[in-house]
Each structure stands twice: as structure tokens, then as C-alpha cells.
Short mmCIF file of C-alpha atoms in Angstrom, two decimals:
data_model
loop_
_atom_site.label_atom_id
_atom_site.label_comp_id
_atom_site.label_asym_id
_atom_site.label_seq_id
_atom_site.Cartn_x
_atom_site.Cartn_y
_atom_site.Cartn_z
CA MET I 1 117.62 -82.70 38.37
CA ASN I 2 118.53 -85.43 35.74
CA SER I 3 117.53 -85.30 32.04
CA LEU I 4 114.71 -87.68 32.47
CA GLN I 5 113.19 -85.59 35.38
CA GLY I 6 113.82 -82.48 33.23
CA ALA I 7 111.86 -83.84 30.31
CA VAL I 8 108.99 -84.89 32.37
CA TRP I 9 108.60 -81.52 34.01
CA GLY I 10 108.87 -80.14 30.51
CA LEU I 11 105.99 -82.05 28.97
CA VAL I 12 104.04 -81.02 32.26
CA GLY I 13 104.77 -77.61 31.66
CA ALA I 14 103.63 -77.77 28.12
CA PHE I 15 100.43 -79.58 29.12
CA LEU I 16 99.57 -77.00 31.58
CA ALA I 17 100.40 -74.17 29.45
CA GLY I 18 98.14 -75.74 26.55
CA CYS I 19 95.30 -75.94 29.31
CA ALA I 20 95.86 -72.24 30.34
CA GLN I 21 95.60 -71.11 26.48
CA ALA I 22 92.30 -72.96 26.19
CA PRO I 23 90.38 -73.26 29.32
CA VAL I 24 87.17 -75.13 29.28
CA PRO I 25 84.38 -73.70 31.33
CA THR I 26 82.79 -76.35 33.98
CA PRO I 27 79.24 -76.85 34.35
CA ALA I 28 79.58 -75.03 37.68
CA ARG I 29 80.45 -71.91 35.81
CA LEU I 30 77.44 -72.17 33.52
CA ASN I 31 75.25 -72.61 36.48
CA ARG I 32 76.27 -69.21 37.89
CA VAL I 33 73.13 -66.97 38.28
CA MET I 34 73.24 -64.25 35.70
CA THR I 35 72.72 -60.83 36.80
CA ALA I 36 72.73 -57.29 35.11
CA GLU I 37 75.32 -56.12 37.44
CA THR I 38 77.46 -59.11 37.08
CA PHE I 39 76.59 -59.86 33.62
CA ASP I 40 79.59 -61.90 31.74
CA PRO I 41 79.22 -61.78 28.01
CA VAL I 42 81.79 -64.33 27.24
CA LEU I 43 80.28 -66.81 29.85
CA LEU I 44 76.90 -66.52 28.11
CA SER I 45 78.56 -67.06 24.64
CA THR I 46 80.05 -70.08 25.87
CA ALA I 47 76.61 -71.45 27.30
CA ILE I 48 74.99 -70.57 23.84
CA PHE I 49 77.75 -72.47 22.05
CA GLU I 50 77.39 -75.70 24.36
CA GLU I 51 73.57 -75.45 24.22
CA SER I 52 73.77 -75.21 20.47
CA ASN I 53 75.63 -78.28 20.12
CA ARG I 54 73.54 -80.09 22.67
CA ILE I 55 70.68 -79.53 20.15
CA ARG I 56 72.38 -80.45 17.24
CA VAL I 57 73.65 -84.08 18.77
CA GLU I 58 70.10 -84.40 19.94
CA HIS I 59 68.87 -83.92 16.44
CA GLY I 60 71.67 -86.59 15.06
CA LEU I 61 73.99 -83.96 13.77
CA GLU I 62 77.53 -83.54 14.50
CA ALA I 63 78.74 -80.96 17.05
CA LEU I 64 80.36 -77.86 15.67
CA ALA I 65 83.86 -76.84 16.23
CA HIS I 66 84.42 -73.52 18.06
CA MET I 67 85.99 -70.68 16.10
CA GLU I 68 87.22 -67.58 17.75
CA ALA I 69 87.29 -65.52 14.54
CA LEU I 70 83.56 -66.34 14.26
CA ASP I 71 83.02 -65.04 17.96
CA ALA I 72 84.57 -61.77 16.84
CA ALA I 73 82.11 -61.60 13.78
CA ALA I 74 79.24 -62.18 15.97
CA GLY I 75 80.49 -59.91 18.53
CA GLU I 76 80.42 -57.05 15.93
CA GLN I 77 76.85 -57.49 15.20
CA ALA I 78 75.75 -58.06 18.67
CA THR I 79 77.54 -54.84 19.82
CA TYR I 80 76.03 -52.84 17.20
CA LEU I 81 72.29 -54.38 17.88
CA ALA I 82 72.88 -53.53 21.82
CA LEU I 83 74.10 -49.71 21.00
CA SER I 84 71.11 -49.38 18.54
CA GLN I 85 68.46 -51.53 20.53
CA THR I 86 67.51 -53.11 17.21
CA VAL I 87 67.56 -56.67 15.94
CA GLY I 88 68.70 -57.64 12.41
CA HIS I 89 71.65 -58.51 10.19
CA GLN I 90 72.44 -55.13 8.78
CA SER I 91 75.15 -52.60 10.18
CA PRO I 92 76.10 -49.23 9.26
CA PHE I 93 79.72 -49.80 10.23
CA PRO I 94 82.42 -49.99 7.48
CA ASP I 95 83.44 -53.67 6.58
CA GLU I 96 80.50 -54.83 8.82
CA HIS I 97 77.58 -54.04 6.91
CA ASN I 98 76.32 -57.68 6.48
CA ILE I 99 77.30 -61.18 7.56
CA GLY I 100 79.39 -61.44 4.48
CA GLU I 101 81.47 -58.49 5.13
CA ARG I 102 81.83 -59.43 8.86
CA ILE I 103 83.16 -62.95 7.90
CA THR I 104 85.88 -61.50 5.76
CA HIS I 105 86.57 -58.41 8.10
CA VAL I 106 87.89 -61.32 10.64
CA GLY I 107 90.02 -62.80 8.25
CA LEU I 108 88.17 -66.08 7.22
CA ALA I 109 87.77 -67.28 3.64
CA ALA I 110 84.44 -66.76 1.49
CA SER I 111 82.32 -69.85 2.44
CA HIS I 112 78.78 -70.74 3.16
CA ALA I 113 77.74 -68.69 6.17
CA THR I 114 74.74 -68.17 8.18
CA GLU I 115 73.59 -65.81 11.18
CA ASN I 116 70.87 -65.98 13.83
CA ALA I 117 70.14 -62.89 15.77
CA ILE I 118 67.95 -62.71 18.65
CA ARG I 119 66.73 -59.88 21.35
CA MET I 120 65.38 -61.14 24.70
CA PRO I 121 64.37 -59.55 28.26
CA ALA I 122 67.54 -60.39 30.39
CA ARG I 123 65.25 -61.26 33.47
CA ARG I 124 62.29 -63.62 34.19
CA PRO I 125 58.98 -62.08 33.96
CA ASP I 126 58.08 -60.77 37.65
CA GLU I 127 55.40 -63.51 38.25
CA GLU I 128 58.14 -66.14 37.43
CA ALA I 129 61.08 -64.43 39.35
CA VAL I 130 61.65 -66.90 41.84
CA ARG I 131 65.58 -65.92 41.08
CA ASP I 132 67.17 -64.82 37.79
CA TYR I 133 68.39 -67.30 35.20
CA THR I 134 71.57 -69.22 35.18
CA TYR I 135 73.65 -68.81 32.30
CA ALA I 136 73.01 -72.44 31.05
CA GLU I 137 69.35 -71.76 31.60
CA TYR I 138 69.36 -68.42 29.80
CA ALA I 139 70.93 -69.91 26.83
CA ALA I 140 68.45 -72.52 26.84
CA PHE I 141 65.87 -69.86 26.92
CA LEU I 142 67.41 -68.25 23.64
CA LEU I 143 67.88 -71.30 21.90
CA GLU I 144 64.00 -72.11 22.39
CA GLY I 145 63.34 -68.62 20.65
CA TRP I 146 65.62 -69.64 17.56
CA LEU I 147 64.04 -73.18 17.32
CA ASN I 148 60.49 -71.62 17.38
CA SER I 149 61.42 -69.80 14.02
CA PRO I 150 61.72 -72.07 11.10
CA THR I 151 64.45 -69.95 9.29
CA HIS I 152 66.48 -69.92 12.74
CA ARG I 153 66.02 -73.74 13.19
CA ALA I 154 67.23 -74.34 9.67
CA ASN I 155 70.27 -72.35 10.32
CA MET I 156 70.96 -73.96 13.82
CA LEU I 157 70.41 -77.58 12.18
CA ASP I 158 72.35 -77.18 9.03
CA PRO I 159 74.18 -80.20 8.18
CA ARG I 160 76.63 -78.35 5.94
CA VAL I 161 78.18 -76.19 8.51
CA ASN I 162 80.97 -77.43 10.72
CA CYS I 163 82.10 -74.30 12.84
CA LEU I 164 80.21 -71.89 15.11
CA GLY I 165 80.74 -68.70 16.91
CA CYS I 166 78.64 -66.96 19.31
CA ALA I 167 78.51 -63.51 21.10
CA ALA I 168 76.02 -61.69 23.50
CA ARG I 169 75.81 -58.18 24.74
CA LEU I 170 73.57 -56.62 27.52
CA SER I 171 71.72 -53.42 27.06
CA HIS I 172 70.74 -52.18 30.58
CA GLY I 173 67.88 -50.09 30.14
CA ILE I 174 66.75 -47.34 32.34
CA GLU I 175 65.03 -49.95 35.03
CA PRO I 176 66.24 -53.15 35.83
CA SER I 177 63.29 -54.86 34.52
CA GLU I 178 64.43 -53.18 31.04
CA ALA I 179 67.76 -55.21 30.71
CA THR I 180 67.88 -56.80 27.34
CA VAL I 181 70.22 -59.32 25.67
CA TYR I 182 71.08 -59.35 22.09
CA ALA I 183 72.76 -62.69 21.01
CA ILE I 184 74.33 -63.59 17.87
CA GLN I 185 75.21 -67.21 16.28
CA VAL I 186 77.33 -67.48 13.33
CA PHE I 187 77.51 -70.69 11.55
CA TYR I 188 80.34 -71.45 8.91
CA ALA I 189 81.23 -74.13 6.67
CA LYS I 190 85.04 -74.62 6.06
CA THR I 191 85.40 -75.41 2.23
CA GLU I 192 88.32 -75.10 -0.26
CA LYS I 193 85.94 -73.20 -2.84
CA GLU I 194 85.90 -69.42 -2.80
CA VAL I 195 82.19 -69.29 -2.83
CA PHE I 196 80.25 -67.26 -0.55
CA SER I 197 76.61 -67.86 0.27
CA VAL I 198 74.87 -65.67 2.71
CA LYS I 199 71.38 -66.23 4.54
CA GLY I 200 70.15 -64.52 7.80
CA GLY I 201 67.63 -65.54 10.04
#
């Protein structure tokens, strides 16, 4: 192999490595049927992120950047909600009592942050149960719930934020019909000022 070929293959390898580190889910993945038995929290979180940006762009706002640290902050609260089967913005765990503590717990600087939380049944009502939701359909179902609440809608369409993290957890319940999803959006504004503003919806 000559030096030119080596350079070309080096670039190809670097490109493929970069792709492997940051896979972009395809629409086909988001159109998978979501069942309690095969629930994929990462896939639903991705679907929520994509639907959130679709709605922001539809309303003339810029799409938000993904931030893994915000996924982690959202995951802390979503896990607590699923375990406690409650919905809200407080947590009894150390360093996770509120959105402000969760933001700093994952290593982010103080900034403007807001959080949306929701609890919804994981399956369609029996009278509508032609089949279970796809991940994309379920994300749209969750976002519709948030949009119907003025506080949650304001958080989602806040022009000041520029980053978003999402998380979702499933609580199975005793019967299949009792399966419930707990989902969190964390909106964050990267700024140079160390000023922290908290508002939960």
C-alpha cells in the first residue's frame, strides 16, 4: 500500500469511527412498535428529542442541540418517577432534589434550565388498540400532552434555550394494561453567566 492509499484509508477509518461514536437513528427505527416486553428507553428518548425539535421548527424556532449530560439529568428524574410512580420535579435522592441540583450533578455550569415531566399510559385504550404505538407515534402522543399545558408548552417553545436532553422509563404494573411511561425533557441555555434560573412544568 502506498502513502496515498494509506492516507485515504486513514480518512475513511476516521470517518467510520466518528459515525460509530454518534449513530443517528433512522426513521425506520423510530417506527418500530413499542411494547412493554421490548421497551427501549433510548429509542423513546430519541423519538421525544426528534419530535420536540420538529415542533419547535414548526413554530419558527431553532432546533435544539442534543446534550448527553442533559439526558443523564433527565434520566435521574425519570427513574425516580417510575420507581415512586409519581410525577413531579422533586426527588429525595442526594444531589438530585430539583432540576438545579440535577444539572450541576451531571457537571454542567449554572444556567437557565427548565424541565417538563409527564406520566402517560404506555398502550392505546382498548377501544383503539388496533396495534401498539410506534416510538415515533408515542413521542407525538407525549408531546401533545405537554403542548396542551400552558406551562409545559412555554418551556418547549422557549426561545432562550438551545440544548435539550430527554429520558423515558417504563413502569410495568401488575397487568399489561397498567404499563406506564414516565418521560422528562430538560431544556438548557448555554451562557457565560453563572446565573441559575429554575422553572418546572
